[in-house]
Amino acid sequence: EEGEEEEEEDERNEEEDGDEVGKGAKESKFLEFHKHSQAQTQKIFQNSIYEAHWAKTRSTEVKPEDFLESGKDPAFTKLFRKQGAMVLKLHDSGWDENTNASTLLNLDWIRNTRVQLQTLSPDYQYIRQTLPDPETGILRKYQDMDGYDPSRAEFGALVEEIQENFKFAAQPLRLMGVVERERFFITQIQNKLQAQYPYLQGVAVVAMEGGEKKALSGLPSQNPWNIFDFAERPTSITRQLLKICEAACSPHAIRIVEEKLASENKVKKKRFKRRHEDEKNKTGAKAVESDPEARTRRNERKRLLSGEGKRKGWKSGGGSKKVSTGSVSAPMVGKSPPNSSKENQMNDSMKVEFDHMQEKFFEASCEASKRKKWGAGIVNPWLYYMSPFSFFPMHFEDYALGSANVIVADPSTQCWVVWYSIPSEQIALLHEFLKDTLKTKYRIDCLESREVWINPEIIAKWNAKRLGNNRKLKVYRHVQGPGEYVITDYGSVHWGVNLGVGWKAAVNFAFLDWRDAAEKVDLEYRRIESREYPTKRHYRCAPNFGLHNEKLFSVENMLGKDKGFLNKSQKENEEHQEQEGREGREQSV
């Protein structure tokens, strides 16, 4: 009875929030907000799964940055952060009825491309997926599809074969709608069927000769919703941020830092051991000074007793009451993260050396970004050709970026995708659920490694057992149709199932508000790391801001305006331009 009362209260709160959002939506200059009936979700899931709001642009003039940049559209931002994702329907549906073609991406040419598969590999994956374990959601390793010769076949012929096979397989489903197909998929999992479904994924357009030019041919000029431009809108920092994250978070850079810290800690331990032995030989007792924490407390006590300055963040004359400093930011290099050992701090010389090393890594990352295939799937789109009941695992985007995913199809087709999302603020609670569910198979990087597909019903049942003041996971359900975008928030967790046949395209994005969101995800992962010590997060998780050069993630550098971080070629170009300018002025004189 107590559980039922709590569930009813949750539903009332959700309705009240929805009413509040509805009022706020009227104030949005760019979007109209709508919501599907909760009855749709109840047909599939017995327990509480929330039906998400979706949005539609008010005109063809609306651009992604008009509302994705934090603060420009408060009504959108509030709802978007709460849900972790949102379906976005464009004013013109992304389809030209006159030409019967997409206005977002031209993919007709792919069937005729003569690109050899062996030259395209590894920039595509044609796999078969086995349904997840019904109890834990753990996925089996994907298998490569057979029936073709990867060393000799052409990609265009493979795509044509895939399209025919997928459409034929979808024929028996033509009388089923979204809800019926989704329910059928969930029922297969619950009944422990080991069914397998094919999926063409991770196709890098830029890996094919002239791919980007062909994909944009015939499209309207100056279309703000062109998937190729989505990651690099005028105020976007996606490309520059990817350079920074690749430099700061690469396994090589992390390994060097860990080796430096381990070496420093080893030296400290040897020094303390030697002092122990010397003190014991002289007095027969241990040296109290060998306890670094005791020494730190004693030095702090002496400082406070002597009145040498007041601790920052404490009220004068207010006893020990701490003053709120407003927003919480991640500790920087040289400071201890929450619940971490003091041994993991860097001394000044190590910090200088590490900062210099990261500057070198950043120079190398800038050079690497000039390659054609650099950033595929992040700043340049990846393509997916889906079959009914193929799926994508529970995950969040690399470096806690946002993402944009669009279905490139005729609005009249039965090309649907159902998404489930959990907002980033619940990432720690989600790990608590995963640890309870996966037990010995739980790993701190199971989301980044994309190892699970969780039936939302399992989360709902887990929530039902958490009575009292225990927090509960909120899962939001989204239905994406042809020509529609799904936008995911920074660090939000999402997964889903494809229910039709057709192309999808996806990229990532980031604006300056990424930093605040990524810091919050970082803080949660530091707490998880302290609990799961010595296990570390995946290198493509949110950056650990406590280990990185603060200047690297400065606003100036994320905007590409910090001249201190320009690589050699950029500096040489600037010097060359300055020299030419001086010569021109001298000639004028």
Coordinates of C-alpha atoms in Angstrom, one line a residue:
E1 CA 0.0 0.0 0.0
E2 CA 2.9 2.3 0.9
G3 CA 4.4 1.6 -2.5
E4 CA 1.2 2.3 -4.3
E5 CA 0.8 5.6 -2.5
E6 CA 4.3 6.7 -3.4
E7 CA 3.7 5.7 -7.1
E8 CA 0.5 7.8 -7.1
E9 CA 2.4 10.7 -5.6
D10 CA 5.1 10.4 -8.2
E11 CA 2.4 10.5 -10.9
R12 CA 0.8 13.6 -9.4
N13 CA 4.2 15.4 -9.2
E14 CA 4.9 14.5 -12.8
E15 CA 1.5 15.9 -13.9
E16 CA 2.2 19.1 -11.9
D17 CA 5.6 19.4 -13.5
G18 CA 4.0 18.9 -16.9
D19 CA 1.5 21.6 -16.2
E20 CA 4.3 24.0 -15.2
V21 CA 6.2 23.1 -18.3
G22 CA 3.1 23.7 -20.5
K23 CA 2.8 27.2 -19.0
G24 CA 6.5 27.9 -19.7
A25 CA 6.2 26.5 -23.2
K26 CA 3.9 29.3 -24.1
E27 CA 6.8 31.7 -23.4
S28 CA 9.2 29.9 -25.8
K29 CA 9.8 31.9 -28.9
F30 CA 11.2 28.9 -30.9
L31 CA 9.4 25.8 -29.9
E32 CA 5.9 24.3 -29.2
F33 CA 5.8 21.5 -26.6
H34 CA 3.6 18.5 -26.7
K35 CA 3.2 15.1 -25.0
H36 CA 1.9 11.7 -25.9
S37 CA -0.7 10.1 -23.7
Q38 CA 0.6 8.1 -20.8
A39 CA -1.8 5.4 -21.8
Q40 CA 0.6 4.4 -24.6
T41 CA 3.4 3.6 -22.1
Q42 CA 1.0 1.7 -19.8
K43 CA 0.1 -0.6 -22.7
I44 CA 3.7 -1.8 -22.7
F45 CA 5.0 -1.4 -19.1
Q46 CA 3.1 -2.3 -16.0
N47 CA 5.2 0.0 -13.8
S48 CA 5.9 3.7 -14.0
I49 CA 7.8 4.8 -17.1
Y50 CA 7.3 8.5 -18.0
E51 CA 6.1 9.6 -21.4
A52 CA 8.4 12.4 -22.5
H53 CA 7.5 15.8 -23.9
W54 CA 8.5 16.5 -27.5
A55 CA 8.9 19.8 -29.3
K56 CA 8.2 21.3 -32.8
T57 CA 10.0 24.3 -34.2
R58 CA 7.7 27.3 -34.6
S59 CA 9.1 28.3 -38.0
T60 CA 11.7 27.4 -40.7
E61 CA 13.9 30.2 -39.3
V62 CA 14.6 28.4 -36.0
K63 CA 18.2 27.2 -35.7
P64 CA 19.7 24.6 -33.3
E65 CA 21.7 27.2 -31.4
D66 CA 18.6 29.3 -30.7
F67 CA 17.5 26.9 -27.9
L68 CA 20.4 24.4 -27.4
E69 CA 22.7 27.1 -25.9
S70 CA 21.8 27.4 -22.2
G71 CA 19.9 30.4 -21.2
K72 CA 18.5 31.3 -24.7
D73 CA 15.2 29.3 -24.2
P74 CA 14.6 28.7 -20.4
A75 CA 11.4 26.7 -21.1
F76 CA 13.3 24.2 -23.3
T77 CA 16.4 24.0 -21.1
K78 CA 14.3 23.1 -18.0
L79 CA 12.4 20.4 -19.7
F80 CA 15.4 19.1 -21.6
R81 CA 17.6 18.8 -18.5
K82 CA 14.8 17.1 -16.7
Q83 CA 14.2 14.4 -19.3
G84 CA 17.8 14.1 -20.6
A85 CA 16.6 14.0 -24.2
M86 CA 13.8 15.3 -26.5
V87 CA 12.3 14.5 -29.9
L88 CA 12.3 17.5 -32.1
K89 CA 10.0 17.8 -35.1
L90 CA 11.0 20.4 -37.8
H91 CA 8.5 22.9 -39.2
D92 CA 9.0 21.5 -42.7
S93 CA 9.3 17.8 -41.8
G94 CA 12.7 17.6 -43.4
W95 CA 11.3 16.3 -46.6
D96 CA 10.6 18.0 -50.0
E97 CA 7.3 16.7 -51.5
N98 CA 8.1 18.1 -54.9
T99 CA 11.4 16.2 -55.4
N100 CA 10.4 13.4 -53.0
A101 CA 13.8 13.7 -51.3
S102 CA 15.2 14.6 -47.9
T103 CA 16.2 18.2 -47.2
L104 CA 18.6 17.0 -44.5
L105 CA 20.9 14.5 -46.2
N106 CA 21.2 13.0 -49.7
L107 CA 21.9 9.2 -49.4
D108 CA 20.6 8.0 -52.8
W109 CA 24.2 7.8 -54.2
I110 CA 25.3 5.2 -51.7
R111 CA 23.7 2.3 -53.5
N112 CA 25.8 3.1 -56.6
T113 CA 29.1 3.7 -54.9
R114 CA 32.0 1.5 -56.1
V115 CA 34.0 1.8 -52.8
Q116 CA 35.7 -1.5 -51.9
L117 CA 34.8 -2.8 -48.4
Q118 CA 38.4 -3.6 -47.7
T119 CA 39.3 0.1 -48.2
L120 CA 36.3 1.3 -46.1
S121 CA 37.0 -1.0 -43.1
P122 CA 37.0 -0.3 -40.1
D123 CA 34.6 2.6 -40.9
Y124 CA 31.5 0.4 -41.1
Q125 CA 30.1 -2.5 -39.1
Y126 CA 27.6 -5.0 -40.5
I127 CA 26.6 -7.1 -37.5
R128 CA 23.9 -9.4 -36.0
Q129 CA 22.7 -8.6 -32.5
T130 CA 21.4 -11.2 -30.0
L131 CA 18.6 -10.0 -27.6
P132 CA 19.9 -9.1 -24.1
D133 CA 19.6 -11.2 -21.0
P134 CA 16.1 -10.6 -19.6
E135 CA 17.3 -10.4 -15.9
T136 CA 20.5 -8.4 -16.2
G137 CA 20.4 -6.8 -19.7
I138 CA 23.9 -8.0 -20.4
L139 CA 24.6 -8.3 -24.1
R140 CA 26.4 -11.0 -26.0
K141 CA 29.3 -10.0 -28.2
Y142 CA 28.1 -8.9 -31.6
Q143 CA 28.8 -11.2 -34.5
D144 CA 29.8 -10.1 -38.1
M145 CA 27.2 -10.9 -40.7
D146 CA 28.1 -13.5 -43.3
G147 CA 27.0 -14.1 -46.9
Y148 CA 29.4 -11.7 -48.6
D149 CA 33.2 -11.4 -49.1
P150 CA 34.6 -8.3 -47.3
S151 CA 37.8 -8.5 -49.2
R152 CA 36.2 -8.3 -52.6
A153 CA 32.7 -6.8 -52.3
E154 CA 31.7 -3.2 -53.0
F155 CA 29.9 -1.2 -50.4
G156 CA 27.2 0.0 -52.8
A157 CA 26.2 -3.6 -53.6
L158 CA 26.2 -4.5 -50.0
V159 CA 23.9 -1.6 -49.1
E160 CA 21.5 -2.5 -51.9
E161 CA 21.4 -6.1 -50.7
I162 CA 20.8 -5.0 -47.1
Q163 CA 18.0 -2.7 -48.1
E164 CA 16.1 -5.4 -50.0
N165 CA 16.5 -7.9 -47.2
F166 CA 15.5 -5.6 -44.4
K167 CA 12.4 -4.4 -46.3
F168 CA 11.3 -8.0 -47.0
A169 CA 11.8 -8.9 -43.3
A170 CA 9.6 -6.0 -42.3
Q171 CA 6.6 -6.9 -44.4
P172 CA 4.9 -9.0 -41.7
L173 CA 4.9 -5.9 -39.4
R174 CA 3.2 -3.5 -41.7
L175 CA -0.1 -3.7 -39.8
M176 CA 1.6 -3.0 -36.5
G177 CA 2.1 0.4 -35.0
V178 CA 4.8 1.7 -32.7
V179 CA 3.2 0.4 -29.5
E180 CA 2.6 -3.0 -30.9
R181 CA 6.1 -3.4 -32.2
E182 CA 7.7 -2.1 -29.0
R183 CA 5.6 -4.5 -26.9
F184 CA 6.5 -7.4 -29.2
F185 CA 10.2 -6.6 -28.8
I186 CA 10.0 -6.4 -25.0
T187 CA 8.0 -9.6 -24.9
Q188 CA 10.7 -11.4 -26.9
I189 CA 13.2 -10.4 -24.2
Q190 CA 11.0 -11.4 -21.3
N191 CA 10.4 -14.8 -22.9
K192 CA 14.2 -15.3 -23.2
L193 CA 14.2 -15.7 -26.9
Q194 CA 17.6 -15.8 -28.4
A195 CA 16.5 -14.0 -31.6
Q196 CA 19.1 -12.2 -33.7
Y197 CA 18.7 -9.0 -35.8
P198 CA 21.0 -7.4 -38.4
Y199 CA 22.3 -3.9 -38.2
L200 CA 24.5 -1.7 -40.4
Q201 CA 26.2 0.8 -38.1
G202 CA 29.1 3.2 -37.8
V203 CA 29.3 4.1 -41.5
A204 CA 31.7 7.1 -41.8
V205 CA 30.6 9.2 -44.7
V206 CA 33.9 11.1 -44.8
A207 CA 35.7 7.8 -45.3
M208 CA 34.3 7.4 -48.8
E209 CA 35.9 9.4 -51.6
G210 CA 33.8 12.6 -52.1
G211 CA 31.3 11.3 -49.5
E212 CA 30.5 14.7 -47.9
K213 CA 30.1 16.5 -51.2
K214 CA 27.7 13.8 -52.5
A215 CA 25.7 13.7 -49.2
L216 CA 25.1 17.5 -49.5
S217 CA 24.4 17.6 -53.2
G218 CA 21.0 18.8 -54.2
L219 CA 20.1 20.0 -50.7
P220 CA 18.8 23.5 -50.0
S221 CA 21.6 26.0 -49.3
Q222 CA 21.9 27.5 -45.8
N223 CA 19.9 24.8 -44.1
P224 CA 20.6 25.1 -40.4
W225 CA 19.4 21.5 -39.8
N226 CA 21.9 19.9 -42.2
I227 CA 23.4 17.1 -40.1
F228 CA 26.9 17.9 -41.4
D229 CA 26.8 21.4 -39.9
F230 CA 25.0 20.5 -36.7
A231 CA 28.2 19.9 -34.8
E232 CA 29.8 23.1 -36.0
R233 CA 27.2 25.8 -35.7
P234 CA 28.7 29.4 -35.4
T235 CA 28.8 29.3 -31.6
S236 CA 29.6 25.6 -31.2
I237 CA 32.9 24.4 -29.6
T238 CA 32.6 20.8 -30.6
R239 CA 35.7 20.5 -32.8
Q240 CA 38.0 22.5 -30.5
L241 CA 36.6 20.6 -27.5
L242 CA 37.3 17.2 -29.1
K243 CA 40.9 18.3 -29.7
I244 CA 41.2 19.2 -26.0
C245 CA 39.6 16.0 -24.7
E246 CA 41.6 13.8 -27.0
A247 CA 44.8 15.4 -25.7
A248 CA 43.8 15.4 -22.0
C249 CA 42.0 12.0 -21.7
S250 CA 43.9 9.7 -24.1
P251 CA 45.1 6.5 -22.4
H252 CA 48.7 7.4 -23.1
A253 CA 48.4 10.7 -21.2
I254 CA 46.5 9.1 -18.3
R255 CA 49.1 6.3 -18.1
I256 CA 51.9 8.9 -17.8
V257 CA 50.1 10.8 -15.0
E258 CA 49.4 7.6 -13.1
E259 CA 53.1 6.5 -13.5
K260 CA 54.2 9.9 -12.2
L261 CA 51.9 9.8 -9.2
A262 CA 52.9 6.2 -8.4
S263 CA 56.6 7.1 -8.6
E264 CA 56.1 10.1 -6.3
N265 CA 54.1 8.1 -3.8
K266 CA 56.8 5.4 -3.8
V267 CA 59.4 8.0 -3.0
K268 CA 57.2 9.4 -0.1
K269 CA 56.7 6.0 1.4
K270 CA 60.5 5.3 1.3
R271 CA 61.1 8.6 3.0
F272 CA 58.6 7.9 5.7
K273 CA 59.9 4.4 6.2
R274 CA 63.5 5.7 6.6
R275 CA 62.3 8.3 9.2
H276 CA 60.5 5.5 11.1
E277 CA 63.7 3.5 11.2
D278 CA 65.9 6.4 12.3
E279 CA 63.4 7.5 15.0
K280 CA 63.1 3.9 16.3
N281 CA 66.9 3.5 16.5
K282 CA 67.2 6.8 18.5
T283 CA 64.2 6.6 20.8
G284 CA 62.7 3.1 20.4
A285 CA 59.4 4.6 19.2
K286 CA 57.7 5.5 15.8
A287 CA 58.0 9.0 14.4
V288 CA 54.7 10.8 14.7
E289 CA 55.7 13.1 11.8
S290 CA 55.4 10.2 9.4
D291 CA 51.6 10.5 9.4
P292 CA 51.0 13.2 6.7
E293 CA 47.3 13.7 7.7
A294 CA 48.3 14.3 11.4
R295 CA 50.9 16.8 10.3
T296 CA 48.4 18.6 8.0
R297 CA 45.9 18.9 10.9
R298 CA 48.6 20.1 13.2
N299 CA 49.8 22.8 10.8
E300 CA 46.2 23.9 10.1
R301 CA 45.6 24.1 13.9
K302 CA 48.7 26.2 14.4
R303 CA 47.7 28.6 11.6
L304 CA 44.2 29.1 13.0
L305 CA 45.5 29.6 16.6
S306 CA 48.1 32.2 15.4
G307 CA 45.4 34.1 13.5
E308 CA 47.3 34.0 10.3
G309 CA 44.5 34.8 7.9
K310 CA 41.0 33.3 7.7
R311 CA 40.1 30.3 5.7
K312 CA 38.5 31.2 2.4
G313 CA 34.8 30.5 2.4
W314 CA 34.3 30.9 6.2
K315 CA 32.3 33.7 7.9
S316 CA 34.2 36.1 10.1
G317 CA 32.9 35.9 13.7
G318 CA 30.5 33.2 12.6
G319 CA 32.0 30.2 14.4
S320 CA 32.4 27.2 12.1
K321 CA 29.4 27.9 9.8
K322 CA 30.5 27.6 6.2
V323 CA 29.3 30.1 3.6
S324 CA 27.9 28.8 0.4
T325 CA 30.0 29.7 -2.6
G326 CA 27.3 29.3 -5.1
S327 CA 28.0 26.9 -7.9
V328 CA 30.1 23.8 -7.2
S329 CA 33.1 23.4 -9.5
A330 CA 35.5 20.5 -9.8
P331 CA 38.8 20.7 -7.9
M332 CA 41.7 21.6 -10.2
V333 CA 45.2 20.2 -10.4
G334 CA 47.0 20.0 -7.0
K335 CA 43.8 19.7 -5.0
S336 CA 42.2 16.5 -3.7
P337 CA 39.0 15.4 -5.3
P338 CA 36.2 14.3 -2.9
N339 CA 37.0 11.1 -1.0
S340 CA 40.4 10.7 -2.6
S341 CA 43.7 10.0 -1.0
K342 CA 46.0 12.8 -0.2
E343 CA 48.7 10.7 -1.9
N344 CA 47.1 11.4 -5.3
Q345 CA 48.0 15.1 -5.2
M346 CA 50.7 16.5 -7.4
N347 CA 53.5 18.6 -6.1
D348 CA 54.4 21.9 -7.8
S349 CA 57.2 20.5 -10.0
M350 CA 55.0 17.6 -11.2
K351 CA 52.1 20.0 -12.0
V352 CA 54.4 22.1 -14.1
E353 CA 55.8 19.1 -15.9
F354 CA 52.3 17.6 -16.4
D355 CA 50.9 20.9 -17.7
H356 CA 53.8 21.1 -20.2
M357 CA 53.2 17.5 -21.3
Q358 CA 49.5 18.2 -21.9
E359 CA 50.3 21.2 -24.0
K360 CA 52.4 18.9 -26.2
F361 CA 49.6 16.4 -26.4
F362 CA 47.3 19.2 -27.5
E363 CA 49.6 20.2 -30.3
A364 CA 49.6 16.6 -31.5
S365 CA 45.8 16.5 -31.3
C366 CA 45.6 19.7 -33.4
E367 CA 47.8 18.1 -36.0
A368 CA 45.7 14.9 -36.0
S369 CA 42.5 16.9 -36.5
K370 CA 43.7 17.8 -40.1
R371 CA 43.2 14.2 -41.2
K372 CA 40.1 13.4 -43.3
K373 CA 38.5 10.8 -41.0
W374 CA 39.4 12.6 -37.7
G375 CA 36.3 13.0 -35.6
A376 CA 34.0 10.7 -37.6
G377 CA 30.8 10.1 -35.7
I378 CA 31.4 13.2 -33.5
V379 CA 32.0 16.2 -35.7
N380 CA 31.1 14.4 -38.9
P381 CA 28.1 12.1 -39.0
W382 CA 28.0 8.3 -38.7
L383 CA 25.2 6.5 -40.7
Y384 CA 23.1 3.6 -39.5
Y385 CA 20.8 1.4 -41.6
M386 CA 18.3 -0.2 -39.2
S387 CA 16.2 -3.3 -39.4
P388 CA 13.2 -3.9 -37.1
F389 CA 14.2 -4.8 -33.6
S390 CA 17.9 -3.9 -34.0
F391 CA 18.9 -1.8 -31.0
F392 CA 21.5 0.4 -29.4
P393 CA 22.8 -0.2 -25.9
M394 CA 22.5 1.9 -22.8
H395 CA 25.3 4.6 -22.9
F396 CA 26.1 8.2 -22.8
E397 CA 28.2 10.1 -25.4
D398 CA 32.0 10.4 -25.4
Y399 CA 33.3 13.0 -23.0
A400 CA 29.7 13.7 -21.9
L401 CA 28.9 15.6 -25.1
G402 CA 25.4 16.2 -26.4
S403 CA 24.1 14.3 -29.5
A404 CA 21.8 14.8 -32.4
N405 CA 20.3 11.8 -34.3
V406 CA 17.9 12.2 -37.3
I407 CA 15.9 9.6 -39.3
V408 CA 16.4 10.3 -43.0
A409 CA 13.2 8.9 -44.5
D410 CA 9.9 9.8 -46.2
P411 CA 7.3 10.9 -43.5
S412 CA 4.9 8.4 -44.9
T413 CA 7.1 5.4 -44.1
Q414 CA 6.9 3.3 -40.9
C415 CA 10.4 4.3 -39.9
W416 CA 10.3 4.6 -36.1
V417 CA 12.7 4.5 -33.2
V418 CA 11.8 4.3 -29.5
W419 CA 14.3 5.9 -27.1
Y420 CA 14.6 5.7 -23.3
S421 CA 16.5 8.4 -21.4
I422 CA 17.8 9.0 -17.8
P423 CA 19.0 12.6 -17.0
S424 CA 22.7 13.1 -16.1
E425 CA 21.9 14.2 -12.6
Q426 CA 20.9 10.5 -11.8
I427 CA 24.2 8.9 -13.1
A428 CA 25.3 7.9 -9.6
L429 CA 21.9 6.4 -8.8
L430 CA 22.0 4.5 -12.2
H431 CA 25.3 3.0 -11.2
E432 CA 23.8 1.9 -7.9
F433 CA 21.0 0.1 -9.9
L434 CA 23.5 -1.4 -12.3
K435 CA 25.6 -2.7 -9.4
D436 CA 22.5 -4.3 -7.8
T437 CA 21.4 -5.8 -11.1
L438 CA 24.7 -7.0 -12.7
K439 CA 26.3 -8.0 -9.3
T440 CA 29.7 -9.6 -10.0
K441 CA 29.6 -8.6 -13.7
Y442 CA 29.2 -4.9 -12.8
R443 CA 32.0 -2.6 -14.1
I444 CA 32.4 1.1 -13.7
D445 CA 32.8 1.5 -17.5
C446 CA 29.8 -0.7 -18.5
L447 CA 28.0 2.3 -19.9
E448 CA 30.9 3.6 -22.0
S449 CA 31.6 0.0 -23.1
R450 CA 28.0 -0.4 -24.2
E451 CA 27.6 -3.8 -22.6
V452 CA 23.9 -3.7 -21.5
W453 CA 20.4 -3.1 -22.8
I454 CA 18.1 -2.7 -19.9
N455 CA 14.4 -3.5 -20.1
P456 CA 12.8 -0.3 -18.5
E457 CA 10.4 -2.7 -16.6
I458 CA 13.4 -3.9 -14.6
I459 CA 14.2 -0.4 -13.5
A460 CA 10.6 0.2 -12.6
K461 CA 10.6 -2.9 -10.4
W462 CA 13.8 -1.8 -8.7
N463 CA 12.3 1.5 -8.0
A464 CA 9.2 -0.2 -6.4
K465 CA 11.4 -1.8 -3.8
R466 CA 12.9 1.6 -2.7
L467 CA 10.4 2.8 -0.2
G468 CA 10.6 5.9 2.0
N469 CA 13.0 8.7 1.1
N470 CA 15.2 6.6 -1.3
R471 CA 15.6 8.3 -4.6
K472 CA 14.2 6.5 -7.7
L473 CA 15.4 6.4 -11.3
K474 CA 13.3 8.2 -13.8
V475 CA 13.1 6.7 -17.2
Y476 CA 11.5 8.8 -20.0
R477 CA 10.2 7.2 -23.2
H478 CA 10.5 9.0 -26.6
V479 CA 9.1 8.1 -30.0
Q480 CA 11.1 9.3 -33.0
G481 CA 9.6 9.3 -36.5
P482 CA 10.8 10.0 -40.1
G483 CA 12.5 13.3 -40.5
E484 CA 12.6 13.9 -36.8
Y485 CA 15.6 14.6 -34.5
V486 CA 16.4 13.2 -31.1
I487 CA 18.6 15.6 -29.1
T488 CA 20.3 14.1 -26.0
D489 CA 21.7 16.3 -23.1
Y490 CA 25.3 16.5 -21.9
G491 CA 26.0 13.3 -20.0
S492 CA 22.5 11.9 -20.1
V493 CA 22.1 8.1 -20.5
H494 CA 20.0 6.8 -23.4
W495 CA 19.3 3.5 -25.2
G496 CA 16.5 2.2 -27.5
V497 CA 15.2 0.0 -30.2
N498 CA 14.7 0.5 -34.0
L499 CA 11.2 -0.4 -35.1
G500 CA 11.4 0.2 -38.9
V501 CA 13.7 0.2 -41.9
G502 CA 15.7 3.2 -43.0
W503 CA 18.7 5.4 -42.6
K504 CA 19.7 7.3 -39.4
A505 CA 22.5 9.9 -39.1
A506 CA 24.1 11.0 -35.8
V507 CA 26.7 13.6 -34.7
N508 CA 27.7 15.2 -31.3
F509 CA 27.6 18.8 -30.3
A510 CA 28.8 21.1 -27.5
F511 CA 28.4 24.7 -26.6
L512 CA 30.1 26.6 -23.7
D513 CA 27.6 25.3 -21.1
W514 CA 29.1 21.8 -21.6
R515 CA 31.8 22.6 -19.0
D516 CA 29.3 23.0 -16.1
A517 CA 27.4 19.8 -17.0
A518 CA 30.7 17.8 -17.5
E519 CA 32.0 18.9 -14.1
K520 CA 28.9 17.6 -12.4
V521 CA 29.3 14.2 -14.2
D522 CA 33.0 14.2 -13.2
L523 CA 32.2 14.8 -9.5
E524 CA 29.7 11.9 -9.6
Y525 CA 32.3 9.6 -11.2
R526 CA 35.0 10.6 -8.6
R527 CA 32.6 9.4 -5.9
I528 CA 32.0 6.2 -7.8
E529 CA 35.8 5.7 -8.3
S530 CA 36.4 6.2 -4.6
R531 CA 33.8 3.5 -3.9
E532 CA 35.1 1.1 -6.6
Y533 CA 38.9 1.8 -5.9
P534 CA 41.2 1.0 -7.6
T535 CA 39.0 0.8 -10.7
K536 CA 39.1 3.9 -12.9
R537 CA 36.5 5.4 -15.3
H538 CA 36.8 4.8 -19.1
Y539 CA 39.0 7.3 -20.8
R540 CA 36.1 8.5 -22.9
C541 CA 34.0 9.2 -19.9
A542 CA 33.6 12.8 -18.7
P543 CA 37.1 14.3 -18.2
N544 CA 38.6 14.2 -14.7
F545 CA 39.1 18.0 -14.3
G546 CA 41.2 17.4 -11.1
L547 CA 44.0 15.9 -13.2
H548 CA 44.1 18.3 -16.2
N549 CA 45.7 21.6 -17.0
E550 CA 43.1 24.1 -16.1
K551 CA 44.1 26.4 -19.0
L552 CA 43.4 23.6 -21.4
F553 CA 39.7 23.7 -20.5
S554 CA 39.5 27.5 -20.2
V555 CA 36.8 29.4 -22.0
E556 CA 39.4 31.1 -24.2
N557 CA 40.9 27.8 -25.3
M558 CA 37.5 26.1 -25.8
L559 CA 36.7 29.0 -28.1
G560 CA 40.0 28.6 -29.9
K561 CA 41.2 32.0 -28.8
D562 CA 44.0 31.2 -26.4
K563 CA 47.2 31.9 -28.3
G564 CA 49.2 30.1 -25.6
F565 CA 47.8 26.8 -26.9
L566 CA 48.1 27.4 -30.6
N567 CA 50.1 24.7 -32.3
K568 CA 53.3 25.4 -34.1
S569 CA 51.8 25.5 -37.6
Q570 CA 49.2 28.0 -36.4
K571 CA 51.9 30.1 -34.8
E572 CA 54.0 29.9 -37.9
N573 CA 50.9 31.0 -40.0
E574 CA 50.3 33.9 -37.8
E575 CA 53.9 35.0 -37.8
H576 CA 54.0 34.6 -41.6
Q577 CA 50.8 36.8 -41.9
E578 CA 52.3 39.4 -39.6
Q579 CA 55.5 39.4 -41.6
E580 CA 53.5 39.9 -44.9
G581 CA 51.5 42.7 -43.3
R582 CA 54.7 44.5 -42.2
E583 CA 56.2 44.1 -45.6
G584 CA 53.0 45.4 -47.2
R585 CA 53.0 48.5 -44.9
E586 CA 56.7 49.2 -45.6
Q587 CA 56.0 49.0 -49.4
S588 CA 53.1 51.4 -49.0
V589 CA 55.3 53.9 -47.1

